Amino acid sequence: MINIAIDGPAGAGKSTLSRLLASKLSYIYVDTGALYRAVGLKFSQKGFDTSLEGDLDAVLSDTSVDIRFINGEQRVFLDGEDVSDNIRTPLASMMASAVSAKPSVRAFLLDMQRNLAKNNNVVMDGRDIGTVVLPDAKVKIFLTADVEVRANRRLKELLEKGQQVSFDEVLEDMKKRDYNDSHRPIAPLKQADDAVLADTTKLSFDQSLELLINIVKDGIKA
Ligand code: DC
């Protein structure tokens, strides 16, 4: 199986670009952030806030997360319910970032991610795919852009979905998440030594896609 790992900070365009890339290659696209978001949602349903004080293992042992592909699109199920849409809120983002720093949560989700990659050609995106989940991926890309540019892109997405947020709020959240995701002791966000850096700060969406396609073509040939 051919595995393509795409890591990078929030708002770098990973999910949209990875989805398109996967569809061009006829691979499946696995958005691992959605798994952390589903776990975060569970904790928030159980009354936890981002400080996550309490018995995490008790919650995890009573949690099921799984991914199904419906018409080629990934849907995420939490305890049997499709939560793919409910996990896209600013609160779910912060809860996902908080739970993702917990070793027990990362362990809980690891095998599922590896099994998907073992049984399918995948484009998998996240924070630690090239470093931890799929260290032998055929192609690894670290996708990033300046934080203001990422915040602007995310703001546009949220406004299009009808959510009431300001640029400053989105920028603050993004800086907080960047910090949390790259400073946690376990599986922090960082570029794998053998990953290709793709900085899309000055690129349009189409240029970014073209860049990724070229990196993948070169990587698969190598
Ligand atoms: O990609 P995203 O914004 O949907 O991810 C939500 C959070 O999940 C993010 O703040 C960090 C965490 N995450 C992670 O720790 N490891 C991954 N492979 C994917 C996401």
PDB file of C-alpha atoms and ligand atoms in Angstrom:
ATOM      1  CA  MET A   1       0.000   0.000   0.000  1.00  0.00           C
ATOM      2  CA  ILE A   2       1.148   3.522  -0.697  1.00  0.00           C
ATOM      3  CA  ASN A   3       0.819   5.960   2.181  1.00  0.00           C
ATOM      4  CA  ILE A   4       1.099   9.712   1.958  1.00  0.00           C
ATOM      5  CA  ALA A   5       1.480  11.605   5.233  1.00  0.00           C
ATOM      6  CA  ILE A   6       0.544  15.272   5.431  1.00  0.00           C
ATOM      7  CA  ASP A   7       1.187  17.144   8.663  1.00  0.00           C
ATOM      8  CA  GLY A   8       1.035  20.778   9.616  1.00  0.00           C
ATOM      9  CA  PRO A   9      -0.612  23.364  11.858  1.00  0.00           C
ATOM     10  CA  ALA A  10      -4.303  24.243  11.932  1.00  0.00           C
ATOM     11  CA  GLY A  11      -5.617  26.167   8.949  1.00  0.00           C
ATOM     12  CA  ALA A  12      -2.786  25.336   6.553  1.00  0.00           C
ATOM     13  CA  GLY A  13      -5.326  23.891   4.123  1.00  0.00           C
ATOM     14  CA  LYS A  14      -4.391  20.296   4.904  1.00  0.00           C
ATOM     15  CA  SER A  15      -7.837  18.796   4.779  1.00  0.00           C
ATOM     16  CA  THR A  16      -9.076  20.435   1.592  1.00  0.00           C
ATOM     17  CA  LEU A  17      -5.809  19.841  -0.240  1.00  0.00           C
ATOM     18  CA  SER A  18      -5.438  16.283   1.065  1.00  0.00           C
ATOM     19  CA  ARG A  19      -8.983  15.419   0.026  1.00  0.00           C
ATOM     20  CA  LEU A  20      -8.395  16.671  -3.517  1.00  0.00           C
ATOM     21  CA  LEU A  21      -5.037  14.974  -3.721  1.00  0.00           C
ATOM     22  CA  ALA A  22      -6.566  11.674  -2.585  1.00  0.00           C
ATOM     23  CA  SER A  23      -9.334  11.953  -5.131  1.00  0.00           C
ATOM     24  CA  LYS A  24      -6.825  12.629  -7.949  1.00  0.00           C
ATOM     25  CA  LEU A  25      -4.839   9.558  -6.922  1.00  0.00           C
ATOM     26  CA  SER A  26      -7.939   7.429  -6.182  1.00  0.00           C
ATOM     27  CA  TYR A  27      -6.660   6.888  -2.647  1.00  0.00           C
ATOM     28  CA  ILE A  28      -8.785   7.264   0.440  1.00  0.00           C
ATOM     29  CA  TYR A  29      -8.444  10.425   2.457  1.00  0.00           C
ATOM     30  CA  VAL A  30      -8.153  10.032   6.218  1.00  0.00           C
ATOM     31  CA  ASP A  31      -8.616  13.170   8.314  1.00  0.00           C
ATOM     32  CA  THR A  32      -7.171  12.164  11.700  1.00  0.00           C
ATOM     33  CA  GLY A  33      -8.049  15.500  13.320  1.00  0.00           C
ATOM     34  CA  ALA A  34     -11.687  14.414  13.109  1.00  0.00           C
ATOM     35  CA  LEU A  35     -10.890  11.488  15.427  1.00  0.00           C
ATOM     36  CA  TYR A  36      -9.435  13.806  18.078  1.00  0.00           C
ATOM     37  CA  ARG A  37     -12.398  16.125  17.610  1.00  0.00           C
ATOM     38  CA  ALA A  38     -14.817  13.237  18.221  1.00  0.00           C
ATOM     39  CA  VAL A  39     -12.983  12.292  21.426  1.00  0.00           C
ATOM     40  CA  GLY A  40     -12.978  15.974  22.462  1.00  0.00           C
ATOM     41  CA  LEU A  41     -16.723  16.119  21.856  1.00  0.00           C
ATOM     42  CA  LYS A  42     -17.248  13.086  24.071  1.00  0.00           C
ATOM     43  CA  PHE A  43     -15.337  14.725  26.918  1.00  0.00           C
ATOM     44  CA  SER A  44     -17.295  17.908  26.528  1.00  0.00           C
ATOM     45  CA  GLN A  45     -20.570  15.929  26.573  1.00  0.00           C
ATOM     46  CA  LYS A  46     -19.344  14.365  29.813  1.00  0.00           C
ATOM     47  CA  GLY A  47     -18.911  17.830  31.338  1.00  0.00           C
ATOM     48  CA  PHE A  48     -15.128  18.201  30.990  1.00  0.00           C
ATOM     49  CA  ASP A  49     -13.511  21.490  29.983  1.00  0.00           C
ATOM     50  CA  THR A  50     -10.083  21.937  28.386  1.00  0.00           C
ATOM     51  CA  SER A  51      -8.327  21.430  31.729  1.00  0.00           C
ATOM     52  CA  LEU A  52      -9.497  17.780  31.495  1.00  0.00           C
ATOM     53  CA  GLU A  53      -9.496  17.182  35.215  1.00  0.00           C
ATOM     54  CA  GLY A  54     -11.014  13.836  36.130  1.00  0.00           C
ATOM     55  CA  ASP A  55     -10.898  10.167  35.253  1.00  0.00           C
ATOM     56  CA  LEU A  56     -10.043  10.154  31.544  1.00  0.00           C
ATOM     57  CA  ASP A  57      -9.653   6.385  31.322  1.00  0.00           C
ATOM     58  CA  ALA A  58     -13.179   5.832  32.604  1.00  0.00           C
ATOM     59  CA  VAL A  59     -14.525   8.001  29.772  1.00  0.00           C
ATOM     60  CA  LEU A  60     -12.313   6.365  27.133  1.00  0.00           C
ATOM     61  CA  SER A  61     -13.325   2.869  28.160  1.00  0.00           C
ATOM     62  CA  ASP A  62     -16.908   3.897  27.493  1.00  0.00           C
ATOM     63  CA  THR A  63     -16.186   5.543  24.109  1.00  0.00           C
ATOM     64  CA  SER A  64     -16.249   4.182  20.599  1.00  0.00           C
ATOM     65  CA  VAL A  65     -14.938   6.176  17.658  1.00  0.00           C
ATOM     66  CA  ASP A  66     -14.945   4.891  14.155  1.00  0.00           C
ATOM     67  CA  ILE A  67     -14.593   6.072  10.607  1.00  0.00           C
ATOM     68  CA  ARG A  68     -16.814   5.017   7.731  1.00  0.00           C
ATOM     69  CA  PHE A  69     -16.531   5.993   4.113  1.00  0.00           C
ATOM     70  CA  ILE A  70     -19.880   6.979   2.653  1.00  0.00           C
ATOM     71  CA  ASN A  71     -19.773   7.770  -1.090  1.00  0.00           C
ATOM     72  CA  GLY A  72     -16.006   8.055  -0.723  1.00  0.00           C
ATOM     73  CA  GLU A  73     -16.336  10.679   2.033  1.00  0.00           C
ATOM     74  CA  GLN A  74     -15.056  10.067   5.527  1.00  0.00           C
ATOM     75  CA  ARG A  75     -17.707  10.252   8.246  1.00  0.00           C
ATOM     76  CA  VAL A  76     -16.831   9.976  11.922  1.00  0.00           C
ATOM     77  CA  PHE A  77     -19.024   8.126  14.375  1.00  0.00           C
ATOM     78  CA  LEU A  78     -18.969   8.660  18.114  1.00  0.00           C
ATOM     79  CA  ASP A  79     -20.742   5.921  20.054  1.00  0.00           C
ATOM     80  CA  GLY A  80     -22.558   4.944  16.868  1.00  0.00           C
ATOM     81  CA  GLU A  81     -23.726   8.467  16.006  1.00  0.00           C
ATOM     82  CA  ASP A  82     -22.476  10.432  12.994  1.00  0.00           C
ATOM     83  CA  VAL A  83     -20.832  13.527  14.530  1.00  0.00           C
ATOM     84  CA  SER A  84     -18.976  14.672  11.400  1.00  0.00           C
ATOM     85  CA  ASP A  85     -20.755  18.025  11.401  1.00  0.00           C
ATOM     86  CA  ASN A  86     -20.929  18.635  15.185  1.00  0.00           C
ATOM     87  CA  ILE A  87     -17.144  18.455  15.533  1.00  0.00           C
ATOM     88  CA  ARG A  88     -16.504  21.573  13.418  1.00  0.00           C
ATOM     89  CA  THR A  89     -17.004  24.271  16.053  1.00  0.00           C
ATOM     90  CA  PRO A  90     -14.401  26.451  17.823  1.00  0.00           C
ATOM     91  CA  LEU A  91     -15.195  24.659  21.118  1.00  0.00           C
ATOM     92  CA  ALA A  92     -14.666  21.244  19.495  1.00  0.00           C
ATOM     93  CA  SER A  93     -11.335  22.519  18.090  1.00  0.00           C
ATOM     94  CA  MET A  94     -10.089  23.547  21.517  1.00  0.00           C
ATOM     95  CA  MET A  95     -11.314  20.319  23.148  1.00  0.00           C
ATOM     96  CA  ALA A  96      -9.611  18.306  20.375  1.00  0.00           C
ATOM     97  CA  SER A  97      -6.353  20.120  20.962  1.00  0.00           C
ATOM     98  CA  ALA A  98      -6.631  19.489  24.722  1.00  0.00           C
ATOM     99  CA  VAL A  99      -7.447  15.764  24.491  1.00  0.00           C
ATOM    100  CA  SER A 100      -4.764  15.240  21.853  1.00  0.00           C
ATOM    101  CA  ALA A 101      -2.063  16.059  24.428  1.00  0.00           C
ATOM    102  CA  LYS A 102      -3.116  13.044  26.523  1.00  0.00           C
ATOM    103  CA  PRO A 103      -1.084   9.872  25.918  1.00  0.00           C
ATOM    104  CA  SER A 104      -4.103   7.657  26.659  1.00  0.00           C
ATOM    105  CA  VAL A 105      -6.119   9.400  23.935  1.00  0.00           C
ATOM    106  CA  ARG A 106      -3.306   9.097  21.386  1.00  0.00           C
ATOM    107  CA  ALA A 107      -2.906   5.399  22.206  1.00  0.00           C
ATOM    108  CA  PHE A 108      -6.676   4.939  21.924  1.00  0.00           C
ATOM    109  CA  LEU A 109      -6.643   6.220  18.316  1.00  0.00           C
ATOM    110  CA  LEU A 110      -3.309   4.876  17.051  1.00  0.00           C
ATOM    111  CA  ASP A 111      -4.220   1.372  15.852  1.00  0.00           C
ATOM    112  CA  MET A 112      -7.242   2.600  13.934  1.00  0.00           C
ATOM    113  CA  GLN A 113      -5.064   4.998  11.959  1.00  0.00           C
ATOM    114  CA  ARG A 114      -2.372   2.386  11.273  1.00  0.00           C
ATOM    115  CA  ASN A 115      -4.918  -0.227  10.202  1.00  0.00           C
ATOM    116  CA  LEU A 116      -6.483   2.131   7.696  1.00  0.00           C
ATOM    117  CA  ALA A 117      -3.049   2.735   6.173  1.00  0.00           C
ATOM    118  CA  LYS A 118      -2.183  -0.963   6.186  1.00  0.00           C
ATOM    119  CA  ASN A 119      -5.279  -1.895   4.211  1.00  0.00           C
ATOM    120  CA  ASN A 120      -5.630   1.044   1.822  1.00  0.00           C
ATOM    121  CA  ASN A 121      -3.663   3.498  -0.245  1.00  0.00           C
ATOM    122  CA  VAL A 122      -4.155   6.618   1.849  1.00  0.00           C
ATOM    123  CA  VAL A 123      -3.539  10.294   2.032  1.00  0.00           C
ATOM    124  CA  MET A 124      -3.615  10.800   5.807  1.00  0.00           C
ATOM    125  CA  ASP A 125      -3.416  14.212   7.412  1.00  0.00           C
ATOM    126  CA  GLY A 126      -2.768  15.276  10.987  1.00  0.00           C
ATOM    127  CA  ARG A 127       0.050  16.446  13.255  1.00  0.00           C
ATOM    128  CA  ASP A 128       2.161  13.319  13.827  1.00  0.00           C
ATOM    129  CA  ILE A 129       1.449  11.152  10.794  1.00  0.00           C
ATOM    130  CA  GLY A 130       4.962  11.350   9.322  1.00  0.00           C
ATOM    131  CA  THR A 131       6.683  11.259  12.709  1.00  0.00           C
ATOM    132  CA  VAL A 132       4.689   8.683  14.703  1.00  0.00           C
ATOM    133  CA  VAL A 133       1.698   7.087  12.999  1.00  0.00           C
ATOM    134  CA  LEU A 134       3.252   6.224   9.615  1.00  0.00           C
ATOM    135  CA  PRO A 135       7.022   6.679   9.954  1.00  0.00           C
ATOM    136  CA  ASP A 136       7.499   4.603   6.769  1.00  0.00           C
ATOM    137  CA  ALA A 137       5.084   6.595   4.612  1.00  0.00           C
ATOM    138  CA  LYS A 138       6.221   6.776   0.998  1.00  0.00           C
ATOM    139  CA  VAL A 139       5.768  10.537   0.820  1.00  0.00           C
ATOM    140  CA  LYS A 140       5.747  12.972   3.740  1.00  0.00           C
ATOM    141  CA  ILE A 141       4.741  16.596   3.429  1.00  0.00           C
ATOM    142  CA  PHE A 142       4.817  19.307   6.082  1.00  0.00           C
ATOM    143  CA  LEU A 143       2.237  21.854   4.987  1.00  0.00           C
ATOM    144  CA  THR A 144       2.288  25.270   6.567  1.00  0.00           C
ATOM    145  CA  ALA A 145       1.624  29.005   6.103  1.00  0.00           C
ATOM    146  CA  ASP A 146       1.994  32.143   8.242  1.00  0.00           C
ATOM    147  CA  VAL A 147      -0.442  32.209  11.146  1.00  0.00           C
ATOM    148  CA  GLU A 148      -2.325  35.353   9.971  1.00  0.00           C
ATOM    149  CA  VAL A 149      -2.895  33.800   6.566  1.00  0.00           C
ATOM    150  CA  ARG A 150      -4.130  30.585   8.165  1.00  0.00           C
ATOM    151  CA  ALA A 151      -6.448  32.506  10.505  1.00  0.00           C
ATOM    152  CA  ASN A 152      -7.903  34.406   7.566  1.00  0.00           C
ATOM    153  CA  ARG A 153      -8.583  31.221   5.632  1.00  0.00           C
ATOM    154  CA  ARG A 154     -10.222  29.608   8.676  1.00  0.00           C
ATOM    155  CA  LEU A 155     -12.321  32.736   9.337  1.00  0.00           C
ATOM    156  CA  LYS A 156     -13.686  32.569   5.800  1.00  0.00           C
ATOM    157  CA  GLU A 157     -14.658  28.909   6.250  1.00  0.00           C
ATOM    158  CA  LEU A 158     -16.426  29.568   9.558  1.00  0.00           C
ATOM    159  CA  LEU A 159     -18.293  32.606   8.223  1.00  0.00           C
ATOM    160  CA  GLU A 160     -19.413  30.600   5.203  1.00  0.00           C
ATOM    161  CA  LYS A 161     -20.865  28.041   7.610  1.00  0.00           C
ATOM    162  CA  GLY A 162     -22.803  30.851   9.303  1.00  0.00           C
ATOM    163  CA  GLN A 163     -20.734  30.888  12.513  1.00  0.00           C
ATOM    164  CA  GLN A 164     -20.379  34.229  14.310  1.00  0.00           C
ATOM    165  CA  VAL A 165     -16.658  34.780  14.907  1.00  0.00           C
ATOM    166  CA  SER A 166     -14.171  37.615  14.504  1.00  0.00           C
ATOM    167  CA  PHE A 167     -10.702  37.542  12.979  1.00  0.00           C
ATOM    168  CA  ASP A 168      -9.130  38.249  16.394  1.00  0.00           C
ATOM    169  CA  GLU A 169     -10.913  35.308  18.006  1.00  0.00           C
ATOM    170  CA  VAL A 170      -9.855  32.946  15.225  1.00  0.00           C
ATOM    171  CA  LEU A 171      -6.265  34.224  15.341  1.00  0.00           C
ATOM    172  CA  GLU A 172      -6.097  33.833  19.138  1.00  0.00           C
ATOM    173  CA  ASP A 173      -7.507  30.280  18.981  1.00  0.00           C
ATOM    174  CA  MET A 174      -5.097  29.385  16.226  1.00  0.00           C
ATOM    175  CA  LYS A 175      -2.055  30.692  18.110  1.00  0.00           C
ATOM    176  CA  LYS A 176      -3.174  28.826  21.225  1.00  0.00           C
ATOM    177  CA  ARG A 177      -3.647  25.610  19.271  1.00  0.00           C
ATOM    178  CA  ASP A 178      -0.307  26.008  17.470  1.00  0.00           C
ATOM    179  CA  TYR A 179       1.349  26.397  20.852  1.00  0.00           C
ATOM    180  CA  ASN A 180      -0.475  23.436  22.451  1.00  0.00           C
ATOM    181  CA  ASP A 181       0.056  21.176  19.454  1.00  0.00           C
ATOM    182  CA  SER A 182       3.768  21.874  19.093  1.00  0.00           C
ATOM    183  CA  HIS A 183       4.728  22.011  22.789  1.00  0.00           C
ATOM    184  CA  ARG A 184       3.098  18.879  24.133  1.00  0.00           C
ATOM    185  CA  PRO A 185       5.593  16.235  25.249  1.00  0.00           C
ATOM    186  CA  ILE A 186       3.965  13.422  23.293  1.00  0.00           C
ATOM    187  CA  ALA A 187       3.803  13.384  19.475  1.00  0.00           C
ATOM    188  CA  PRO A 188       4.173  17.167  19.119  1.00  0.00           C
ATOM    189  CA  LEU A 189       3.536  18.838  15.804  1.00  0.00           C
ATOM    190  CA  LYS A 190       6.852  18.950  13.988  1.00  0.00           C
ATOM    191  CA  GLN A 191       8.273  18.345  10.570  1.00  0.00           C
ATOM    192  CA  ALA A 192       9.631  14.804  10.111  1.00  0.00           C
ATOM    193  CA  ASP A 193      13.311  14.794   9.081  1.00  0.00           C
ATOM    194  CA  ASP A 194      12.390  13.256   5.734  1.00  0.00           C
ATOM    195  CA  ALA A 195       9.311  15.411   5.051  1.00  0.00           C
ATOM    196  CA  VAL A 196       9.187  17.962   2.258  1.00  0.00           C
ATOM    197  CA  LEU A 197       8.236  21.464   3.449  1.00  0.00           C
ATOM    198  CA  ALA A 198       5.355  23.082   1.548  1.00  0.00           C
ATOM    199  CA  ASP A 199       4.751  26.702   2.583  1.00  0.00           C
ATOM    200  CA  THR A 200       1.543  28.048   1.029  1.00  0.00           C
ATOM    201  CA  THR A 201       1.664  31.584   2.508  1.00  0.00           C
ATOM    202  CA  LYS A 202       2.072  33.192  -0.896  1.00  0.00           C
ATOM    203  CA  LEU A 203       0.316  30.547  -2.958  1.00  0.00           C
ATOM    204  CA  SER A 204      -3.242  30.447  -4.214  1.00  0.00           C
ATOM    205  CA  PHE A 205      -5.257  27.336  -3.591  1.00  0.00           C
ATOM    206  CA  ASP A 206      -4.608  25.988  -7.100  1.00  0.00           C
ATOM    207  CA  GLN A 207      -0.880  26.690  -6.812  1.00  0.00           C
ATOM    208  CA  SER A 208      -0.799  24.868  -3.461  1.00  0.00           C
ATOM    209  CA  LEU A 209      -2.516  21.834  -4.978  1.00  0.00           C
ATOM    210  CA  GLU A 210      -0.095  21.828  -7.891  1.00  0.00           C
ATOM    211  CA  LEU A 211       2.844  21.993  -5.485  1.00  0.00           C
ATOM    212  CA  LEU A 212       1.544  18.999  -3.528  1.00  0.00           C
ATOM    213  CA  ILE A 213       0.876  16.991  -6.692  1.00  0.00           C
ATOM    214  CA  ASN A 214       4.457  17.617  -7.832  1.00  0.00           C
ATOM    215  CA  ILE A 215       5.905  16.620  -4.456  1.00  0.00           C
ATOM    216  CA  VAL A 216       3.852  13.417  -4.494  1.00  0.00           C
ATOM    217  CA  LYS A 217       4.788  12.573  -8.099  1.00  0.00           C
ATOM    218  CA  ASP A 218       8.483  12.989  -7.288  1.00  0.00           C
ATOM    219  CA  GLY A 219       8.126  11.068  -4.035  1.00  0.00           C
ATOM    220  CA  ILE A 220       6.300   8.123  -5.562  1.00  0.00           C
ATOM    221  CA  LYS A 221       8.882   7.859  -8.369  1.00  0.00           C
ATOM    222  CA  ALA A 222      11.798   7.915  -5.929  1.00  0.00           C
TER     223      ALA A 222
HETATM  224  O1   DC B   1      -6.651  18.940  12.060  1.00  0.00           O
HETATM  225  P1   DC B   1      -7.676  19.455  13.087  1.00  0.00           P
HETATM  226  O2   DC B   1      -7.652  20.935  13.280  1.00  0.00           O
HETATM  227  O3   DC B   1      -9.047  18.938  12.812  1.00  0.00           O
HETATM  228  O4   DC B   1      -7.183  18.786  14.479  1.00  0.00           O
HETATM  229  C1   DC B   1      -7.831  19.034  15.709  1.00  0.00           C
HETATM  230  C2   DC B   1      -6.844  18.858  16.856  1.00  0.00           C
HETATM  231  O5   DC B   1      -6.466  17.489  16.957  1.00  0.00           O
HETATM  232  C3   DC B   1      -5.524  19.619  16.710  1.00  0.00           C
HETATM  233  O6   DC B   1      -5.514  20.797  17.476  1.00  0.00           O
HETATM  234  C4   DC B   1      -4.458  18.687  17.192  1.00  0.00           C
HETATM  235  C5   DC B   1      -5.093  17.344  17.230  1.00  0.00           C
HETATM  236  N1   DC B   1      -4.504  16.389  16.299  1.00  0.00           N
HETATM  237  C6   DC B   1      -3.412  15.683  16.732  1.00  0.00           C
HETATM  238  O7   DC B   1      -2.918  15.918  17.826  1.00  0.00           O
HETATM  239  N2   DC B   1      -2.876  14.715  15.950  1.00  0.00           N
HETATM  240  C7   DC B   1      -3.376  14.462  14.746  1.00  0.00           C
HETATM  241  N3   DC B   1      -2.840  13.497  13.997  1.00  0.00           N
HETATM  242  C8   DC B   1      -4.481  15.212  14.261  1.00  0.00           C
HETATM  243  C9   DC B   1      -5.019  16.178  15.069  1.00  0.00           C
END
